[in-house]
Amino acid sequence: MLIIGIMLCIIALILEIYLSKTKNNNLQNINYNERYSKKEYLLTQTELKFYRLLKQITDELNLVICPQVTLYQIVTNKNYKYFSKIQNKSIDFVIAEENLKIKLCIELDDYTHKRNKRIKRDEFINKLFSDLNIKLTRIPVQNFYNLEELKNTIKESL
């Protein structure tokens, strides 16, 4: 009986090694150009325009901007089953101290925030941030931003 058990373990080990090598060879044969494409920029033009203004303000206040931060970098799930609710969501901008302690999150609300799916997402984030006492400011996209008004909004939200 012991010999049969040892032989089964050896066979299982050989099979695992074979399957592992086959899997690695399959990965090498994949052309990722067929599945993915490279993004040229981290931010949209609208977000970049806002970022440049925000940078002037955060530089003056000795704060740091982190764009496109995923929710799971801002909140921790207490049970892994809740991870799927936050894994694919991000916040447009996180304002932090120089040590990267989070001070304020900013969502730049464009026309997409009027879609039903986006409204539900925004409601979830609003409630989540409220419950966890994370400061969130929503700023509507505009063609022109008044720098002083934006600075006051940021300062009041901090």
PDB file of C-alpha atoms in Angstrom:
ATOM      1  CA  MET A   1       0.000   0.000   0.000  1.00  0.00           C
ATOM      2  CA  LEU A   2       2.829   2.370   0.886  1.00  0.00           C
ATOM      3  CA  ILE A   3       4.554   1.698  -2.466  1.00  0.00           C
ATOM      4  CA  ILE A   4       1.334   2.472  -4.375  1.00  0.00           C
ATOM      5  CA  GLY A   5       0.961   5.736  -2.449  1.00  0.00           C
ATOM      6  CA  ILE A   6       4.550   6.746  -3.212  1.00  0.00           C
ATOM      7  CA  MET A   7       4.096   5.868  -6.900  1.00  0.00           C
ATOM      8  CA  LEU A   8       0.894   7.948  -7.090  1.00  0.00           C
ATOM      9  CA  CYS A   9       2.717  10.916  -5.528  1.00  0.00           C
ATOM     10  CA  ILE A  10       5.563  10.566  -8.052  1.00  0.00           C
ATOM     11  CA  ILE A  11       3.099  10.345 -10.954  1.00  0.00           C
ATOM     12  CA  ALA A  12       1.210  13.402  -9.656  1.00  0.00           C
ATOM     13  CA  LEU A  13       4.476  15.341  -9.338  1.00  0.00           C
ATOM     14  CA  ILE A  14       5.567  14.424 -12.874  1.00  0.00           C
ATOM     15  CA  LEU A  15       2.127  15.382 -14.213  1.00  0.00           C
ATOM     16  CA  GLU A  16       2.244  18.731 -12.375  1.00  0.00           C
ATOM     17  CA  ILE A  17       5.702  19.504 -13.795  1.00  0.00           C
ATOM     18  CA  TYR A  18       4.546  18.576 -17.315  1.00  0.00           C
ATOM     19  CA  LEU A  19       1.399  20.723 -17.072  1.00  0.00           C
ATOM     20  CA  SER A  20       3.382  23.622 -15.632  1.00  0.00           C
ATOM     21  CA  LYS A  21       5.838  23.541 -18.565  1.00  0.00           C
ATOM     22  CA  THR A  22       2.967  23.261 -21.059  1.00  0.00           C
ATOM     23  CA  LYS A  23       1.228  26.252 -19.465  1.00  0.00           C
ATOM     24  CA  ASN A  24       4.448  28.321 -19.567  1.00  0.00           C
ATOM     25  CA  ASN A  25       4.985  27.414 -23.225  1.00  0.00           C
ATOM     26  CA  ASN A  26       1.397  28.457 -24.009  1.00  0.00           C
ATOM     27  CA  LEU A  27       1.997  31.850 -22.361  1.00  0.00           C
ATOM     28  CA  GLN A  28       5.054  32.389 -24.539  1.00  0.00           C
ATOM     29  CA  ASN A  29       3.005  31.695 -27.668  1.00  0.00           C
ATOM     30  CA  ILE A  30       0.370  34.313 -26.870  1.00  0.00           C
ATOM     31  CA  ASN A  31       0.521  37.519 -28.887  1.00  0.00           C
ATOM     32  CA  TYR A  32      -0.719  40.149 -26.455  1.00  0.00           C
ATOM     33  CA  ASN A  33      -1.147  42.669 -29.283  1.00  0.00           C
ATOM     34  CA  GLU A  34      -4.305  40.750 -30.148  1.00  0.00           C
ATOM     35  CA  ARG A  35      -5.700  41.223 -26.634  1.00  0.00           C
ATOM     36  CA  TYR A  36      -4.440  44.601 -25.467  1.00  0.00           C
ATOM     37  CA  SER A  37      -3.335  47.962 -26.735  1.00  0.00           C
ATOM     38  CA  LYS A  38      -1.083  50.507 -25.101  1.00  0.00           C
ATOM     39  CA  LYS A  39      -2.557  53.710 -23.729  1.00  0.00           C
ATOM     40  CA  GLU A  40      -0.510  56.784 -24.531  1.00  0.00           C
ATOM     41  CA  TYR A  41      -1.702  58.924 -21.619  1.00  0.00           C
ATOM     42  CA  LEU A  42      -2.767  58.285 -18.030  1.00  0.00           C
ATOM     43  CA  LEU A  43      -5.439  60.979 -18.126  1.00  0.00           C
ATOM     44  CA  THR A  44      -8.009  62.180 -20.617  1.00  0.00           C
ATOM     45  CA  GLN A  45      -7.575  65.697 -21.949  1.00  0.00           C
ATOM     46  CA  THR A  46     -10.355  66.894 -19.634  1.00  0.00           C
ATOM     47  CA  GLU A  47      -8.677  65.306 -16.615  1.00  0.00           C
ATOM     48  CA  LEU A  48      -5.277  66.680 -17.639  1.00  0.00           C
ATOM     49  CA  LYS A  49      -6.657  70.213 -17.886  1.00  0.00           C
ATOM     50  CA  PHE A  50      -8.074  69.885 -14.366  1.00  0.00           C
ATOM     51  CA  TYR A  51      -4.878  68.232 -13.080  1.00  0.00           C
ATOM     52  CA  ARG A  52      -2.780  71.206 -14.181  1.00  0.00           C
ATOM     53  CA  LEU A  53      -4.969  73.611 -12.210  1.00  0.00           C
ATOM     54  CA  LEU A  54      -5.101  71.289  -9.230  1.00  0.00           C
ATOM     55  CA  LYS A  55      -1.307  70.995  -9.271  1.00  0.00           C
ATOM     56  CA  GLN A  56      -0.949  74.758  -8.855  1.00  0.00           C
ATOM     57  CA  ILE A  57      -3.142  74.562  -5.762  1.00  0.00           C
ATOM     58  CA  THR A  58      -1.522  71.480  -4.238  1.00  0.00           C
ATOM     59  CA  ASP A  59       1.969  72.865  -4.825  1.00  0.00           C
ATOM     60  CA  GLU A  60       0.982  76.006  -2.928  1.00  0.00           C
ATOM     61  CA  LEU A  61      -0.457  73.905  -0.087  1.00  0.00           C
ATOM     62  CA  ASN A  62       2.504  71.455  -0.029  1.00  0.00           C
ATOM     63  CA  LEU A  63       0.242  68.567  -0.977  1.00  0.00           C
ATOM     64  CA  VAL A  64       0.577  65.798  -3.559  1.00  0.00           C
ATOM     65  CA  ILE A  65      -1.829  64.707  -6.309  1.00  0.00           C
ATOM     66  CA  CYS A  66      -2.279  61.039  -7.148  1.00  0.00           C
ATOM     67  CA  PRO A  67      -4.413  60.598 -10.268  1.00  0.00           C
ATOM     68  CA  GLN A  68      -6.581  57.567 -11.046  1.00  0.00           C
ATOM     69  CA  VAL A  69      -6.270  55.790  -7.713  1.00  0.00           C
ATOM     70  CA  THR A  70      -8.101  52.487  -7.427  1.00  0.00           C
ATOM     71  CA  LEU A  71     -10.571  52.117  -4.568  1.00  0.00           C
ATOM     72  CA  TYR A  72      -8.693  49.171  -3.120  1.00  0.00           C
ATOM     73  CA  GLN A  73      -5.746  51.519  -2.539  1.00  0.00           C
ATOM     74  CA  ILE A  74      -8.027  53.810  -0.536  1.00  0.00           C
ATOM     75  CA  VAL A  75     -10.142  51.275   1.371  1.00  0.00           C
ATOM     76  CA  THR A  76      -9.500  47.794   2.687  1.00  0.00           C
ATOM     77  CA  ASN A  77     -12.108  45.086   2.456  1.00  0.00           C
ATOM     78  CA  LYS A  78     -12.677  43.112   5.641  1.00  0.00           C
ATOM     79  CA  ASN A  79     -13.821  40.052   3.723  1.00  0.00           C
ATOM     80  CA  TYR A  80     -12.420  39.042   0.347  1.00  0.00           C
ATOM     81  CA  LYS A  81     -15.920  38.492  -1.073  1.00  0.00           C
ATOM     82  CA  TYR A  82     -16.390  42.291  -1.026  1.00  0.00           C
ATOM     83  CA  PHE A  83     -13.233  42.936  -3.066  1.00  0.00           C
ATOM     84  CA  SER A  84     -15.045  42.602  -6.396  1.00  0.00           C
ATOM     85  CA  LYS A  85     -17.175  45.639  -5.511  1.00  0.00           C
ATOM     86  CA  ILE A  86     -14.091  47.891  -5.368  1.00  0.00           C
ATOM     87  CA  GLN A  87     -11.474  46.240  -7.579  1.00  0.00           C
ATOM     88  CA  ASN A  88     -12.396  47.918 -10.876  1.00  0.00           C
ATOM     89  CA  LYS A  89     -13.332  51.355  -9.570  1.00  0.00           C
ATOM     90  CA  SER A  90     -11.064  54.354  -9.261  1.00  0.00           C
ATOM     91  CA  ILE A  91     -11.147  57.911  -7.984  1.00  0.00           C
ATOM     92  CA  ASP A  92     -10.012  60.628 -10.371  1.00  0.00           C
ATOM     93  CA  PHE A  93      -7.680  62.413  -7.951  1.00  0.00           C
ATOM     94  CA  VAL A  94      -6.472  61.823  -4.422  1.00  0.00           C
ATOM     95  CA  ILE A  95      -4.910  64.746  -2.587  1.00  0.00           C
ATOM     96  CA  ALA A  96      -2.406  63.629   0.018  1.00  0.00           C
ATOM     97  CA  GLU A  97       0.202  64.951   2.378  1.00  0.00           C
ATOM     98  CA  GLU A  98       3.830  64.514   1.329  1.00  0.00           C
ATOM     99  CA  ASN A  99       3.930  61.198   3.247  1.00  0.00           C
ATOM    100  CA  LEU A 100       0.923  60.164   1.083  1.00  0.00           C
ATOM    101  CA  LYS A 101      -1.586  60.256   3.925  1.00  0.00           C
ATOM    102  CA  ILE A 102      -4.940  60.737   2.203  1.00  0.00           C
ATOM    103  CA  LYS A 103      -6.514  64.144   2.780  1.00  0.00           C
ATOM    104  CA  LEU A 104      -9.197  64.446   0.085  1.00  0.00           C
ATOM    105  CA  CYS A 105     -10.564  62.534  -2.872  1.00  0.00           C
ATOM    106  CA  ILE A 106     -11.882  64.347  -5.922  1.00  0.00           C
ATOM    107  CA  GLU A 107     -14.245  63.036  -8.564  1.00  0.00           C
ATOM    108  CA  LEU A 108     -14.450  65.069 -11.727  1.00  0.00           C
ATOM    109  CA  ASP A 109     -18.055  64.614 -12.849  1.00  0.00           C
ATOM    110  CA  ASP A 110     -18.582  64.728 -16.599  1.00  0.00           C
ATOM    111  CA  TYR A 111     -21.591  63.716 -18.710  1.00  0.00           C
ATOM    112  CA  THR A 112     -20.960  60.015 -18.015  1.00  0.00           C
ATOM    113  CA  HIS A 113     -22.049  60.538 -14.414  1.00  0.00           C
ATOM    114  CA  LYS A 114     -25.633  61.003 -15.666  1.00  0.00           C
ATOM    115  CA  ARG A 115     -25.856  57.418 -16.914  1.00  0.00           C
ATOM    116  CA  ASN A 116     -27.820  54.975 -14.750  1.00  0.00           C
ATOM    117  CA  LYS A 117     -24.891  52.625 -14.199  1.00  0.00           C
ATOM    118  CA  ARG A 118     -22.635  55.528 -13.275  1.00  0.00           C
ATOM    119  CA  ILE A 119     -25.251  57.005 -10.938  1.00  0.00           C
ATOM    120  CA  LYS A 120     -25.347  53.706  -9.027  1.00  0.00           C
ATOM    121  CA  ARG A 121     -21.542  53.625  -8.895  1.00  0.00           C
ATOM    122  CA  ASP A 122     -21.453  57.201  -7.589  1.00  0.00           C
ATOM    123  CA  GLU A 123     -24.093  56.418  -4.948  1.00  0.00           C
ATOM    124  CA  PHE A 124     -22.013  53.449  -3.789  1.00  0.00           C
ATOM    125  CA  ILE A 125     -18.839  55.560  -3.559  1.00  0.00           C
ATOM    126  CA  ASN A 126     -20.643  58.420  -1.805  1.00  0.00           C
ATOM    127  CA  LYS A 127     -22.055  56.047   0.833  1.00  0.00           C
ATOM    128  CA  LEU A 128     -18.787  54.113   1.211  1.00  0.00           C
ATOM    129  CA  PHE A 129     -16.746  57.273   1.699  1.00  0.00           C
ATOM    130  CA  SER A 130     -19.328  58.770   4.044  1.00  0.00           C
ATOM    131  CA  ASP A 131     -19.440  55.616   6.191  1.00  0.00           C
ATOM    132  CA  LEU A 132     -15.627  55.441   6.331  1.00  0.00           C
ATOM    133  CA  ASN A 133     -15.243  59.189   6.911  1.00  0.00           C
ATOM    134  CA  ILE A 134     -13.193  59.724   3.742  1.00  0.00           C
ATOM    135  CA  LYS A 135     -13.481  63.237   2.383  1.00  0.00           C
ATOM    136  CA  LEU A 136     -14.859  63.336  -1.156  1.00  0.00           C
ATOM    137  CA  THR A 137     -15.497  66.364  -3.298  1.00  0.00           C
ATOM    138  CA  ARG A 138     -17.329  66.174  -6.613  1.00  0.00           C
ATOM    139  CA  ILE A 139     -16.476  68.850  -9.130  1.00  0.00           C
ATOM    140  CA  PRO A 140     -18.464  69.208 -12.352  1.00  0.00           C
ATOM    141  CA  VAL A 141     -16.410  69.353 -15.535  1.00  0.00           C
ATOM    142  CA  GLN A 142     -16.281  72.879 -16.897  1.00  0.00           C
ATOM    143  CA  ASN A 143     -14.761  74.578 -19.896  1.00  0.00           C
ATOM    144  CA  PHE A 144     -13.245  77.154 -17.577  1.00  0.00           C
ATOM    145  CA  TYR A 145     -12.340  76.811 -13.903  1.00  0.00           C
ATOM    146  CA  ASN A 146     -11.847  79.802 -11.661  1.00  0.00           C
ATOM    147  CA  LEU A 147      -8.568  79.041  -9.916  1.00  0.00           C
ATOM    148  CA  GLU A 148      -9.455  80.985  -6.751  1.00  0.00           C
ATOM    149  CA  GLU A 149     -12.872  79.318  -6.449  1.00  0.00           C
ATOM    150  CA  LEU A 150     -11.293  75.905  -6.974  1.00  0.00           C
ATOM    151  CA  LYS A 151      -8.616  76.680  -4.376  1.00  0.00           C
ATOM    152  CA  ASN A 152     -11.301  77.715  -1.860  1.00  0.00           C
ATOM    153  CA  THR A 153     -13.300  74.544  -2.572  1.00  0.00           C
ATOM    154  CA  ILE A 154     -10.198  72.412  -1.976  1.00  0.00           C
ATOM    155  CA  LYS A 155      -9.223  74.269   1.201  1.00  0.00           C
ATOM    156  CA  GLU A 156     -12.774  74.017   2.599  1.00  0.00           C
ATOM    157  CA  SER A 157     -12.886  70.308   1.800  1.00  0.00           C
ATOM    158  CA  LEU A 158      -9.594  69.517   3.485  1.00  0.00           C
TER     159      LEU A 158
END
